[in-house]
Tab-separated table of C-alpha atoms and ligand atoms in Angstrom:
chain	number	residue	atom	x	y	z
A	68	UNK	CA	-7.864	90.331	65.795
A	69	UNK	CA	-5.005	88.019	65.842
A	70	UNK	CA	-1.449	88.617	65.157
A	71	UNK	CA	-1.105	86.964	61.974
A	72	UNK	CA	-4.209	88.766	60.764
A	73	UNK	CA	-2.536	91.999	61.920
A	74	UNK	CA	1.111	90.802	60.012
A	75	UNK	CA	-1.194	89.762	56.820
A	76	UNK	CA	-3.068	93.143	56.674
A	77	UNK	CA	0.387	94.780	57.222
A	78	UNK	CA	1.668	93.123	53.988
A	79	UNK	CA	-1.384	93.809	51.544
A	80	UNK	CA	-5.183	94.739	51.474
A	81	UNK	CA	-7.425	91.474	52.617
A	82	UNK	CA	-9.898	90.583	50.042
A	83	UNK	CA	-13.504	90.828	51.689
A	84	UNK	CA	-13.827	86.774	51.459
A	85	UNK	CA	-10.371	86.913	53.357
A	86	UNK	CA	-11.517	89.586	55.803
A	87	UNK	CA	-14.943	88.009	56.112
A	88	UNK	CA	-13.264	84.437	57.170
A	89	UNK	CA	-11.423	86.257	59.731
A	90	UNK	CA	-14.637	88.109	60.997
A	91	UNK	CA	-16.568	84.986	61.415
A	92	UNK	CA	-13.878	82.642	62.288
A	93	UNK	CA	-13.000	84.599	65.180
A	94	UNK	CA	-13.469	82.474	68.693
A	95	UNK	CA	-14.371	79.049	67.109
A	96	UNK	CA	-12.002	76.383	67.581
A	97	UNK	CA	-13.484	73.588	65.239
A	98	UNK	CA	-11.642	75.012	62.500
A	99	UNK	CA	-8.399	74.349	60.837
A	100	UNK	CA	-5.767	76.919	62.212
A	101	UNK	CA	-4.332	79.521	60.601
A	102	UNK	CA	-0.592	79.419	60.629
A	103	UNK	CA	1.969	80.816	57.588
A	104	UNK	CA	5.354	80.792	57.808
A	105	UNK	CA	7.400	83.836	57.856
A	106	UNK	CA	8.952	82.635	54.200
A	107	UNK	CA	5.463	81.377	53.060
A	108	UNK	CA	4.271	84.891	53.342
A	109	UNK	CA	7.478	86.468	51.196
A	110	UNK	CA	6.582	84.306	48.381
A	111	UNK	CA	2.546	85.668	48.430
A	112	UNK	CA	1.523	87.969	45.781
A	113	UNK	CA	-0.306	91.315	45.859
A	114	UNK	CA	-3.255	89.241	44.336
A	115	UNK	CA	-6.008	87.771	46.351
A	116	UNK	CA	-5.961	85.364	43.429
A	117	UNK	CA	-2.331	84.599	43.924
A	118	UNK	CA	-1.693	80.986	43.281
A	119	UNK	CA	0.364	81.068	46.463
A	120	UNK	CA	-1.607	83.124	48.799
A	121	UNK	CA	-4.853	80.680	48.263
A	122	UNK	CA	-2.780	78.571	49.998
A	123	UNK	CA	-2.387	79.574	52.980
A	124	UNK	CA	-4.876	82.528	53.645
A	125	UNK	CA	-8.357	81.646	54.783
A	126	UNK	CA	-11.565	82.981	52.930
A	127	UNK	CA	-15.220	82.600	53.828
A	128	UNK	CA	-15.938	80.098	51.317
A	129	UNK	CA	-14.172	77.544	53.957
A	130	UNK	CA	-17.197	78.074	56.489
A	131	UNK	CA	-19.278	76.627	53.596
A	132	UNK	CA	-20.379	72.825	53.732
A	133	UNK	CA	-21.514	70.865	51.250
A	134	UNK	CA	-23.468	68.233	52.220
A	135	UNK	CA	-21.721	65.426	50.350
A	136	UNK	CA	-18.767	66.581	52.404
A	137	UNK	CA	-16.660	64.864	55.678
A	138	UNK	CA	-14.893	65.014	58.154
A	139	UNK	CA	-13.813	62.066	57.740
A	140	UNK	CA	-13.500	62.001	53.936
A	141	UNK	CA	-11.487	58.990	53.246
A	142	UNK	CA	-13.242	56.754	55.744
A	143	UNK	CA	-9.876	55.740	57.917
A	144	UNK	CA	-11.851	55.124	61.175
A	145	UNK	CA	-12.436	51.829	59.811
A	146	UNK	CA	-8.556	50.820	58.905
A	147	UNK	CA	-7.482	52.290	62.783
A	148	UNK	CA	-5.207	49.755	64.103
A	149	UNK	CA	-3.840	51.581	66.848
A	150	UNK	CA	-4.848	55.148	68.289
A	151	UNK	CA	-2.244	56.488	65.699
A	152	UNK	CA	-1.766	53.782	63.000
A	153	UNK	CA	-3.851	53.532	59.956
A	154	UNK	CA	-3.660	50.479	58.357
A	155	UNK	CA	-5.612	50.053	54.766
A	156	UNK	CA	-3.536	48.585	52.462
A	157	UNK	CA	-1.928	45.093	53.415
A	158	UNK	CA	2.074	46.212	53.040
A	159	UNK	CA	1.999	49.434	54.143
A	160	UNK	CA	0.688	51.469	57.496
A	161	UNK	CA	0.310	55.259	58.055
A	162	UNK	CA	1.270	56.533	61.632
A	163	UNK	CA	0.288	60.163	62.252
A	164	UNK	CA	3.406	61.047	64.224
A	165	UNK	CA	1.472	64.931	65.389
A	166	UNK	CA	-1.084	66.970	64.663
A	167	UNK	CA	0.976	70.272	63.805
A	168	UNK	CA	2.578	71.426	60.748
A	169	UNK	CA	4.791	74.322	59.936
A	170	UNK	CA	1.710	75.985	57.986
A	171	UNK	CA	-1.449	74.907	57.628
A	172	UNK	CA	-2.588	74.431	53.805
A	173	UNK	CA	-6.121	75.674	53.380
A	174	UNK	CA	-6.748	72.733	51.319
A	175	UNK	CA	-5.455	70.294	53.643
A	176	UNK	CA	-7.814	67.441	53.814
A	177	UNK	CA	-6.698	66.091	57.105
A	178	UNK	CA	-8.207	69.256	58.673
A	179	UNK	CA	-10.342	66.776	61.170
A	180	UNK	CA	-6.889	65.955	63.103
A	181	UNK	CA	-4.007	68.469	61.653
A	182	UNK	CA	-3.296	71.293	64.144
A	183	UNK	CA	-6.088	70.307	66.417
A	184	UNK	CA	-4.181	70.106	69.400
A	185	UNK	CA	-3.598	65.818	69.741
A	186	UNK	CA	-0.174	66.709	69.720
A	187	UNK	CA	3.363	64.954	69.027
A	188	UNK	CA	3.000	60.757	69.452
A	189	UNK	CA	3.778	59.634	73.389
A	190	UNK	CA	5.994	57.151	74.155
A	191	UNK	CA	3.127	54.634	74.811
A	192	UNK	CA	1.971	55.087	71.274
A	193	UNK	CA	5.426	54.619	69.738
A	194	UNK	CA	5.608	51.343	71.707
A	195	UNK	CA	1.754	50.503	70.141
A	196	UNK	CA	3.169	51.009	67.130
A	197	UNK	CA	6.291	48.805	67.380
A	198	UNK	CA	3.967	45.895	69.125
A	199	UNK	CA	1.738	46.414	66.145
A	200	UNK	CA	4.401	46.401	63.475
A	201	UNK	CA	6.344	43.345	65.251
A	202	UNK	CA	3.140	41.477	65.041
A	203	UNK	CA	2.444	42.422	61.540
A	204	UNK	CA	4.929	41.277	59.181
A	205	UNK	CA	3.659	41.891	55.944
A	206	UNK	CA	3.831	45.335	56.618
A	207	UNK	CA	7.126	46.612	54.783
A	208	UNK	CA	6.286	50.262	54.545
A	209	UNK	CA	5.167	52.569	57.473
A	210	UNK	CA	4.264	56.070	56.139
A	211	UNK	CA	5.181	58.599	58.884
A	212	UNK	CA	1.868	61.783	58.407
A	213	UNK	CA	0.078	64.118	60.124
A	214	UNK	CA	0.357	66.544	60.377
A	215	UNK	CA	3.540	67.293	59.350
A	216	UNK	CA	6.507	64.814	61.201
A	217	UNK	CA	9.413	67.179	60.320
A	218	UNK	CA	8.284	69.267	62.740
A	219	UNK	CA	8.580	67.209	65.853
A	220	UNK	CA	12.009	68.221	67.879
A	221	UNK	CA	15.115	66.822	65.980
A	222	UNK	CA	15.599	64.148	69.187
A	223	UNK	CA	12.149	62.960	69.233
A	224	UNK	CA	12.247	61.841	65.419
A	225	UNK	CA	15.390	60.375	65.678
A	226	UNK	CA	14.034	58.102	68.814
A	227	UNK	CA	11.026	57.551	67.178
A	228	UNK	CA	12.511	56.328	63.729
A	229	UNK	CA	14.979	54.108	66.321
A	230	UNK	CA	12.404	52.399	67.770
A	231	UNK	CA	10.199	52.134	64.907
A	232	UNK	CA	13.500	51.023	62.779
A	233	UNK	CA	14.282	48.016	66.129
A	234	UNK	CA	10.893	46.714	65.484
A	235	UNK	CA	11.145	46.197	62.282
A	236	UNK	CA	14.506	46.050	60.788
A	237	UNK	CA	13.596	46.089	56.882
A	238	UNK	CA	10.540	48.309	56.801
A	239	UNK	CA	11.002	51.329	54.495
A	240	UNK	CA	10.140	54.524	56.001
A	241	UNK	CA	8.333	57.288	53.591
A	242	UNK	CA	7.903	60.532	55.821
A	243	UNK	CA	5.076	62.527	54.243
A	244	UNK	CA	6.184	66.950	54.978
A	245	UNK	CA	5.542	69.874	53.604
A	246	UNK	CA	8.330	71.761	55.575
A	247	UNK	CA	10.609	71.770	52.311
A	248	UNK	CA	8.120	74.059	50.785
A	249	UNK	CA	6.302	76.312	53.591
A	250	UNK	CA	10.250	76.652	55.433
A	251	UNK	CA	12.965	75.392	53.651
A	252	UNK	CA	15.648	76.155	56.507
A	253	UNK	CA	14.206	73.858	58.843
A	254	UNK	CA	15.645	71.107	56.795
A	255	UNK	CA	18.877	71.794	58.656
A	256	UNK	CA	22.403	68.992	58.441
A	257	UNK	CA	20.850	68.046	61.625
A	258	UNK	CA	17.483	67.118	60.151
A	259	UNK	CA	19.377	65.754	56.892
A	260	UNK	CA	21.341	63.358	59.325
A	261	UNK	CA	18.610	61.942	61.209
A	262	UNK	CA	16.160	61.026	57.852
A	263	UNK	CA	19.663	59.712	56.196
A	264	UNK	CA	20.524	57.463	58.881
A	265	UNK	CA	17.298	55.795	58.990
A	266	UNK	CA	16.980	54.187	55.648
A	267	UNK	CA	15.745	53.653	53.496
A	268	UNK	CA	13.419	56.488	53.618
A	269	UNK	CA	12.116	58.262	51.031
A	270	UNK	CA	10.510	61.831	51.510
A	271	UNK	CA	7.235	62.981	49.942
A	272	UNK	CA	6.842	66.518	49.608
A	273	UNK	CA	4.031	68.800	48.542
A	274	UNK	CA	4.829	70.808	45.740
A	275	UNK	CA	1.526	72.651	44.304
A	276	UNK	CA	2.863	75.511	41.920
A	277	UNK	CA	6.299	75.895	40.239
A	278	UNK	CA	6.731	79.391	42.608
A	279	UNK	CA	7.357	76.855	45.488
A	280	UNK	CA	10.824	76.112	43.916
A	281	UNK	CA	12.549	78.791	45.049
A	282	UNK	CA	16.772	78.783	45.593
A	283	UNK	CA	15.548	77.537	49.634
A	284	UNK	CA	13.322	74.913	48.805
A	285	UNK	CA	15.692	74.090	45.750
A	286	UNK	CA	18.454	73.953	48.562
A	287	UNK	CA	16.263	71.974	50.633
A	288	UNK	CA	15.265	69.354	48.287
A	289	UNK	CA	18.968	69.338	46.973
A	290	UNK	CA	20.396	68.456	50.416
A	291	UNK	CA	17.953	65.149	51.032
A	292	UNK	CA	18.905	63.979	47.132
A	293	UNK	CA	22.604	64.353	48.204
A	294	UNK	CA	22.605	62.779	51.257
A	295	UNK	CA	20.921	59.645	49.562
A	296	UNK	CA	17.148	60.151	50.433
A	297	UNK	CA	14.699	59.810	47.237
A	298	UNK	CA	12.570	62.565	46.916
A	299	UNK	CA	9.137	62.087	45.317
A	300	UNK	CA	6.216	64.459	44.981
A	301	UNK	CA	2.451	65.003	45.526
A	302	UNK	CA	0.172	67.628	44.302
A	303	UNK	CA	-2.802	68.364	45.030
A	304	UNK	CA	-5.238	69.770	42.263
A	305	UNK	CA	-6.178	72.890	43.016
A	306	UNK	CA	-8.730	75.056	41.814
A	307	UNK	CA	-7.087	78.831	40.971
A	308	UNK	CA	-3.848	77.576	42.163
A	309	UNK	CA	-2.135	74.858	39.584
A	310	UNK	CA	-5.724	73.700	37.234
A	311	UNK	CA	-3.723	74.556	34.422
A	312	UNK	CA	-1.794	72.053	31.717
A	313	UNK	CA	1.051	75.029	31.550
A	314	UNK	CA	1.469	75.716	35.405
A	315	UNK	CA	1.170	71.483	36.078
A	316	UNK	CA	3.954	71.509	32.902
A	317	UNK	CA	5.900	73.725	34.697
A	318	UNK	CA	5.897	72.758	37.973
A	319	UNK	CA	6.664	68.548	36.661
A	320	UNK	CA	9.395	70.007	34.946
A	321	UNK	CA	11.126	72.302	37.378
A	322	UNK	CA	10.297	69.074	40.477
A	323	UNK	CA	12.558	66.563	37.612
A	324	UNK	CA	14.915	69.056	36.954
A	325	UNK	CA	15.726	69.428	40.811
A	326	UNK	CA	15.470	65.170	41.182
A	327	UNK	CA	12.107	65.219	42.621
A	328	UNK	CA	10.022	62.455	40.654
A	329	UNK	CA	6.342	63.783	40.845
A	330	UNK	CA	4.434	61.453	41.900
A	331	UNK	CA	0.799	61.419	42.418
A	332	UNK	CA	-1.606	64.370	41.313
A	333	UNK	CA	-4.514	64.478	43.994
A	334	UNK	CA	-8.144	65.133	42.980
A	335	UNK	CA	-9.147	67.381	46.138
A	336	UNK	CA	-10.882	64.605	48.799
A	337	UNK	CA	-14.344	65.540	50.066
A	338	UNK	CA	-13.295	67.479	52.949
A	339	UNK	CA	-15.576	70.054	55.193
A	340	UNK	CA	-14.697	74.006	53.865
A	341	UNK	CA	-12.524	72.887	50.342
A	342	UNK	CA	-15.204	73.185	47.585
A	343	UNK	CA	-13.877	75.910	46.229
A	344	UNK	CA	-10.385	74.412	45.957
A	345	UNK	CA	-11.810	71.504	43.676
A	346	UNK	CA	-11.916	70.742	40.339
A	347	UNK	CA	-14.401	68.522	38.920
A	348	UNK	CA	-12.881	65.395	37.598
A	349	UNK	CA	-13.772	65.789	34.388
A	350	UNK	CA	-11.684	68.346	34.174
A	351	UNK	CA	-9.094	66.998	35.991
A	352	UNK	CA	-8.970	63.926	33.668
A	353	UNK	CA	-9.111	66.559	30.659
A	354	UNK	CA	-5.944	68.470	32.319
A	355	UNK	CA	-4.169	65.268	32.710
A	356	UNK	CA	-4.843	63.887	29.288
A	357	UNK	CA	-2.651	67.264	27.577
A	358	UNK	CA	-0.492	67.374	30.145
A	359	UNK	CA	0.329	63.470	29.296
A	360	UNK	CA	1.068	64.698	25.693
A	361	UNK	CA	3.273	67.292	26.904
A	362	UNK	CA	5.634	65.682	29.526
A	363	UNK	CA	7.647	62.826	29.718
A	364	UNK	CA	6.805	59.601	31.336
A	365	UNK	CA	9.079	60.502	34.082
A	366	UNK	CA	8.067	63.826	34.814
A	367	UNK	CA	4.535	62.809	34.449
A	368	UNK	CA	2.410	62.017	38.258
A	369	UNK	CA	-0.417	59.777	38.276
A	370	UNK	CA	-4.073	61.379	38.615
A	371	UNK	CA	-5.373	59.704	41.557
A	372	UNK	CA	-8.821	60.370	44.150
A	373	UNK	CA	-8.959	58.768	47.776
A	374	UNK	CA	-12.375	57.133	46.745
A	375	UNK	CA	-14.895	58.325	50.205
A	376	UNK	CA	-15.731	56.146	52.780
A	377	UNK	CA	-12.632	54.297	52.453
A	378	UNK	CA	-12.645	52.806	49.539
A	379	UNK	CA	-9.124	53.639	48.701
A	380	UNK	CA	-6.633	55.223	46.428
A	381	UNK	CA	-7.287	54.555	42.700
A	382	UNK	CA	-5.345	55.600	39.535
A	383	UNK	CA	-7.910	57.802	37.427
A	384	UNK	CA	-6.468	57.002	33.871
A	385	UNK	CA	-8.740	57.566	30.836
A	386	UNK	CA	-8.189	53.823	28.720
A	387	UNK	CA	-6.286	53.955	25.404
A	388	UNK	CA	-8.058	50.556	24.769
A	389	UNK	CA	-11.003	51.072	22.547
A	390	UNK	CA	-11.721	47.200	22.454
A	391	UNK	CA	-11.016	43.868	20.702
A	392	UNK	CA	-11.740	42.904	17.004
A	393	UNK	CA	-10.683	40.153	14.797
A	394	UNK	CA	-7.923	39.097	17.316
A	395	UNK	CA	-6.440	42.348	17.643
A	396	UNK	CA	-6.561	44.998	20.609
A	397	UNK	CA	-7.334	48.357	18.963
A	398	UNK	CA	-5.794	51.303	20.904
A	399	UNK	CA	-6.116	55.121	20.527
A	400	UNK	CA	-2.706	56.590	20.001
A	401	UNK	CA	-2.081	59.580	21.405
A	402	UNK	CA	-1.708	61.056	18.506
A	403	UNK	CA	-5.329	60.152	18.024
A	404	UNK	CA	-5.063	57.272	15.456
A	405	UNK	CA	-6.156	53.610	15.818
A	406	UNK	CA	-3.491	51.482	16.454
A	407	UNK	CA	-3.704	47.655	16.862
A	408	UNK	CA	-1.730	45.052	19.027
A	409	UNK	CA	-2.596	41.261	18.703
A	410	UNK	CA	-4.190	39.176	21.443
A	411	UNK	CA	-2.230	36.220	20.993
A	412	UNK	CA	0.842	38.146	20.738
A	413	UNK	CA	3.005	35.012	21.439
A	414	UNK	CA	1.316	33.663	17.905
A	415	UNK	CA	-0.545	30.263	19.753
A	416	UNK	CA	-4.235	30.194	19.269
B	612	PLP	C1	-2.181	56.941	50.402
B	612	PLP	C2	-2.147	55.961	51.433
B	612	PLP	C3	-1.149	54.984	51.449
B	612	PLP	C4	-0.061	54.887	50.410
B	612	PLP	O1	-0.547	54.583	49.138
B	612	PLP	P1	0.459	54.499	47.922
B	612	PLP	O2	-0.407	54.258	46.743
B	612	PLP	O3	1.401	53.371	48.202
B	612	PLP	O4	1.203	55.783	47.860
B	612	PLP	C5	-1.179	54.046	52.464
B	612	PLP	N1	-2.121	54.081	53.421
B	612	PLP	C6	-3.095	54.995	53.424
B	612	PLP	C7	-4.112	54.958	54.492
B	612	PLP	C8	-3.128	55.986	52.438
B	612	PLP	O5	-4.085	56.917	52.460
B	613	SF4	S1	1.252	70.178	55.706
B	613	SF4	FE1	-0.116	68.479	55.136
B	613	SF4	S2	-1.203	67.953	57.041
B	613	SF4	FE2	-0.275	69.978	57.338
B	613	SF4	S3	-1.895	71.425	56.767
B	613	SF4	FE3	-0.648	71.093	54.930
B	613	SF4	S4	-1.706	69.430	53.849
B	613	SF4	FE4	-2.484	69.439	55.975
């Protein structure tokens, strides 16, 4: 048995699907690694059901494959424009800048590459990149993944947002990290300095439940907003973790409150060993539809799904647009009334 199972079974009784996972996991290295941080673990519950603790502890159920499921789930192989770079979308590239991440989320649907040893970028890839973003000027955002980037050494982000930044002057930087949430005192003056002085760059975090925002990842969060870097949010939907309209209330309401616009809400991609994180879209759509009612526009994240096999990121919106009569739109309110707008709203035939 490993250490961390040995620190987790110090803390509280394993379930048997946590105990089990360990038992057969044991040995195989095709499988995402196990890693919690030291202040991950103080925010865990007693619970095997705690929202927090499904996080980051493995159970069996993640040996289970589903046959509709991939390791490649959102089809990138296809968009690969350099070893590193993904490019689908025709303004913006993703550059997986390492494999390893402060934790690694149970959920995490880039299991096929996170913490499986490909390591930090080399210098050869950083100059791929550049050639490729030199040559490729309508690309005016470069998404920095993984893995998680904030935790590559302090130096080595700062050379690689240099060079990245001398390629292309104008680009906008969005650095995609959990370390705000899994360890919030990695995001250090230093760290602060480095992401500041390469804007604009705007951070994404991963926020799943409102017992995330704690006074360090509060502090954390805090410290990018003051030093000028916007700070928007993803969440994944999670199945016993946040697939409820009051915890999805209350975590969109504690992110606004700390300047953290939430940003998309994730229906769980297709990924080998997550079924029993998703929720069917259905309900998903259902969720999303209250919580609409319940938030404001500005504390409210779109519902989106990676479609598989690459077809892409789409908004999953139910329509307010029942149809068209009599030159009129007719809408659903969402107070549940009819409502009409006219087509010919400028008043010419
Ligand atoms: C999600 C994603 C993006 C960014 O999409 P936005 O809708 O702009 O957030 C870009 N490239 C890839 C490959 C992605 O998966
Ligand atoms: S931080 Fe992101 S890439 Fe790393 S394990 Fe979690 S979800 Fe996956």
């Amino acid at each position: 048995m490993d250490r961390l199972h040995d620190r987790l079974a110090a803390r509280f009784t394993l379930s048997d699907d946590e105990a089990a996972y360990f038992h057969q996991a044991g040995g195989r290295d095709d499988l995402l690694p196990v890693r919690i941080t030291d202040y991950y673990l103080t925010l865990m519950g007693d619970s095997p059901e705690d929202p927090i603790r499904r996080q980051a502890v493995p159970r069996v159920q993640e040996l289970e494959r589903r046959e509709y499921e991939l390791s490649d789930p959102l089809g990138e192989h296809r968009f690969k424009a350099t070893d590193r770079m993904i490019h689908r979308y025709r303004d913006r590239v993703v550059l997986l800048v390492t494999d390893s991440c402060a934790m690694y989320c149970r959920h995490c649907f880039r299991r096929s590459f996170s913490g499986r040893r490909f390591g930090p970028v080399s210098d050869p890839d950083v100059e791929a990149a550049c050639a490729y973003l030199a040559a490729h000027p309508e690309v005016t955002e470069v998404i920095l993944s993984g893995g998680d980037p904030l935790t590559l050494p302090i130096g080595r982000l700062h050379s690689l947002l240099t060079s990245l930044r001398s390629a292309r002057p104008e680009v906008v930087f969005r650095v995609g990290t959990r370390i705000p949430v899994v360890e919030p005192a990695a995001v250090s003056d230093a760290l602060v300095d480095v992401l500041a002085t390469a804007a604009p760059l705007w951070v994404v975090a991963q926020f799943n439940h409102p017992r995330e925002l704690t006074p360090a990842s509060t502090a954390a969060v805090s410290a990018l907003v003051a030093a000028g870097i916007p700070v928007v949010n993803h969440t994944v939907l999670l199945r016993g973790v946040n697939d409820s309209v009051e915890t999805l209330e209350a975590l969109c309401h504690a992110l606004v409150r700390r300047r953290v616009k939430p940003y998309y809400l994730f229906q769980g991609d297709l990924a080998r060993g997550t079924a029993h994180f998703r929720v069917p879209l259905r309900r998903g759509l259902d969720l999303v539809r209250s919580l609409r009612r319940r938030i404001s526009g500005l504390a409210m994240p779109t519902y989106a799904v990676d479609l598989p096999g690459g077809g892409g990121k789409i908004p999953l919106t139910e329509s307010y647009l029942l149809g068209e009569r009599d030159g009129f739109y007719r809408f659903a309110g969402p107070d549940g009334d009819t409502y009409t707008y006219p087509v010919e709203a400028d008043g010419e035939p």
